[in-house]
XYZ file of N, CA and C in Angstrom:
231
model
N -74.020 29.265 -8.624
C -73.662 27.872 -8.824
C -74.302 27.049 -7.698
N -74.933 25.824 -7.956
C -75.796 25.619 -6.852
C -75.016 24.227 -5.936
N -75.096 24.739 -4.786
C -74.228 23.675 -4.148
C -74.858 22.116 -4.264
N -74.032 20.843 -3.957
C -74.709 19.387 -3.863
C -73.766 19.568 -2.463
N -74.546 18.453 -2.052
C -74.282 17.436 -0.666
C -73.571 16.734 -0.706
N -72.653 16.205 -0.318
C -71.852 15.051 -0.604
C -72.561 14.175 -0.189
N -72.266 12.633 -0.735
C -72.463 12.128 -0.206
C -71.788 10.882 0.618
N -72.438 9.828 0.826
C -71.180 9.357 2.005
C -70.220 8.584 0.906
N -70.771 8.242 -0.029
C -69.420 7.574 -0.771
C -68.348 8.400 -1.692
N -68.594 9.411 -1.497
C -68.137 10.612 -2.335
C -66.173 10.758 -2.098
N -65.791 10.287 -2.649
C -64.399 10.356 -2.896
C -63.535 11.352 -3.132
N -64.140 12.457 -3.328
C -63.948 13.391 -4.202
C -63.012 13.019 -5.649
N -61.548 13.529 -5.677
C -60.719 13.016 -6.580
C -60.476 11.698 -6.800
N -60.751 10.872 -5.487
C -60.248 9.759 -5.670
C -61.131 8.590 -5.200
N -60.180 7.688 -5.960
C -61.600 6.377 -6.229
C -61.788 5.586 -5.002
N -62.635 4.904 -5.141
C -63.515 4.038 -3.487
C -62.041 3.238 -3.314
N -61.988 2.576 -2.266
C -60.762 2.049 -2.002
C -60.525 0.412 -1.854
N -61.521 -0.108 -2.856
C -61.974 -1.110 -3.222
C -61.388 -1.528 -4.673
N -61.756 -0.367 -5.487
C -61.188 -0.123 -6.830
C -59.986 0.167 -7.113
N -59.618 0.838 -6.168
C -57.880 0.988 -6.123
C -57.112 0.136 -5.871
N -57.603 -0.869 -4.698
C -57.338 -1.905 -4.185
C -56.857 -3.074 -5.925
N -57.655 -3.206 -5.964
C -58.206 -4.272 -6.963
C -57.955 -3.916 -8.318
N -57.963 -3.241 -8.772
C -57.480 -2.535 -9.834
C -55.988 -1.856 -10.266
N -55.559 -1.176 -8.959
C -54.065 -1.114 -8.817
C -53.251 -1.955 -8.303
N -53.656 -1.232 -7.076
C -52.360 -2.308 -6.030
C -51.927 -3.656 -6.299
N -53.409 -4.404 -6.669
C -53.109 -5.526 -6.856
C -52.399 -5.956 -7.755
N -52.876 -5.236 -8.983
C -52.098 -5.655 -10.502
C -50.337 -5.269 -10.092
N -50.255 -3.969 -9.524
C -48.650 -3.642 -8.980
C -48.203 -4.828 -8.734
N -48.638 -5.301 -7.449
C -47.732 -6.028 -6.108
C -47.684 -7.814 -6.950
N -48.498 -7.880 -7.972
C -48.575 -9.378 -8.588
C -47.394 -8.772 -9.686
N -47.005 -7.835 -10.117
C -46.350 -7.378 -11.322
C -44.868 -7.977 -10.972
N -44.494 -7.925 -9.358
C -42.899 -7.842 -8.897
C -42.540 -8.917 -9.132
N -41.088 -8.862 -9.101
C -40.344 -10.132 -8.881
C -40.836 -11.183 -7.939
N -40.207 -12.188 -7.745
C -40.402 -12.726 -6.407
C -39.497 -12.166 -5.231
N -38.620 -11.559 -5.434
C -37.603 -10.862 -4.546
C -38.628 -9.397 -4.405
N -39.073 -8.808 -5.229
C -40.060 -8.198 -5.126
C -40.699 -7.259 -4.196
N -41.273 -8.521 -3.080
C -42.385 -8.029 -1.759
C -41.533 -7.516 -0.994
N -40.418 -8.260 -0.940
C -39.558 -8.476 0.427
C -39.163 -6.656 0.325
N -38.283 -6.232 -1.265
C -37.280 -5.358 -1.388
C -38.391 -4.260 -1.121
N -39.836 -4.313 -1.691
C -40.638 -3.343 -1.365
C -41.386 -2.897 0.119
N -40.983 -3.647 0.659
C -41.756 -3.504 2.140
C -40.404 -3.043 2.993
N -39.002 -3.573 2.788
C -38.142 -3.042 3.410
C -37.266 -1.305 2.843
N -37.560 -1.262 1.936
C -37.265 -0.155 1.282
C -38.644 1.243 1.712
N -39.649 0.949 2.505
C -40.392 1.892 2.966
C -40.605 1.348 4.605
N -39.634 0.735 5.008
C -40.159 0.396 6.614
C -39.959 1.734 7.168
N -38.774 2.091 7.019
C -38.056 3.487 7.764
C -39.119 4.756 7.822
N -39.447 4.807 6.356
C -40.532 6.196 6.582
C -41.974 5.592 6.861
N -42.474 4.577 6.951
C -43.412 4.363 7.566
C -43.422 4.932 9.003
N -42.591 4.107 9.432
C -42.606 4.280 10.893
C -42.684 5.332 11.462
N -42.232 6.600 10.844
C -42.295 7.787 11.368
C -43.797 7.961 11.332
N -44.663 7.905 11.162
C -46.310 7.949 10.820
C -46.870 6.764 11.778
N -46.648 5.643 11.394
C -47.128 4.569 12.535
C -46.119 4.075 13.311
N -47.303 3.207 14.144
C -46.256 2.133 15.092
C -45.642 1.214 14.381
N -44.990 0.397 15.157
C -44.563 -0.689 15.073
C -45.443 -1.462 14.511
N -46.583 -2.171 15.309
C -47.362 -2.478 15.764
C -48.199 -2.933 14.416
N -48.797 -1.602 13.643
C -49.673 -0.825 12.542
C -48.890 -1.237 11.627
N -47.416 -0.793 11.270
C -46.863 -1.295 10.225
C -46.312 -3.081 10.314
N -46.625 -4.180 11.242
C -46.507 -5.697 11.111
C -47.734 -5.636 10.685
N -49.085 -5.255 11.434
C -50.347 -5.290 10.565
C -50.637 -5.425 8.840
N -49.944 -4.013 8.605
C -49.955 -3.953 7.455
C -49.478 -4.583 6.423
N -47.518 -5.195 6.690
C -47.300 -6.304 6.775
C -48.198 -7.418 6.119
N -48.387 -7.923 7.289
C -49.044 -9.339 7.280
C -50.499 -9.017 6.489
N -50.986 -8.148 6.408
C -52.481 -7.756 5.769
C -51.706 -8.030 4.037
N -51.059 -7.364 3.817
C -50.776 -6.782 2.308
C -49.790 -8.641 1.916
N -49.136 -8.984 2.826
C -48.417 -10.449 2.398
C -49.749 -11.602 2.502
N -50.125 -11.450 3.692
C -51.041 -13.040 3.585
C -51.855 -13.910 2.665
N -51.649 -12.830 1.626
C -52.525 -14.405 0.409
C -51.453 -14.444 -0.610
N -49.824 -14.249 0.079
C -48.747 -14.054 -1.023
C -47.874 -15.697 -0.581
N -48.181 -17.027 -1.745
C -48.234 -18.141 -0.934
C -46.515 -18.216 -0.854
N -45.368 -17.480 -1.104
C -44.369 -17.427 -0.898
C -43.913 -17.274 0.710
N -44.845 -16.297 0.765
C -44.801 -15.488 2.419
C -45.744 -16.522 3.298
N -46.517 -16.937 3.185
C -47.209 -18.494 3.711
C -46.455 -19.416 4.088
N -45.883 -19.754 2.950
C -44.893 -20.774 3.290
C -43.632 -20.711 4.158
N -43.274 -19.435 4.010
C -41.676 -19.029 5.178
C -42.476 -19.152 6.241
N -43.812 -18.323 6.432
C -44.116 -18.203 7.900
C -45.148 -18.736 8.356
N -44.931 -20.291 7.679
C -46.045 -21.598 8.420
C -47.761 -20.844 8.490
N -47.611 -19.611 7.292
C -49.587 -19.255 7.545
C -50.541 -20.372 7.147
């Protein structure tokens, strides 16, 4: 069986993280309620944290809320 090379975009199982992005997540996180963001980000703070900081998970936070104009508006973005 003859081996290939990977290459650098090579995902193996799973898709570029552009497409997942944009294709999943997004359609998910637009799917919720408006109560929604809030219940989903506090309902995984706890086991995050065991994996990251503090720090990493406000990042993420504010990365995954900031074009959510609900979350804009509470926090003057």
């Amino acid at each position: 069986m003859p081996k290939f090379a990977k290459r650098a975009n090579d995902f193996g199982n799973q898709v570029a993280p552009e497409y997942w992005f944009h294709n999943v997540w997004y359609a998910f996180w637009e799917s919720l309620t408006p109560e929604g963001p809030d219940l989903y980000i506090d309902e995984r703070m706890d086991a995050a944290l065991a994996y990251m900081s503090a720090e990493q998970w406000g990042d993420w936070v504010y990365t995954t809320r900031k074009f959510d104009p609900e979350y804009r508006q509470r926090f003057y973005l």
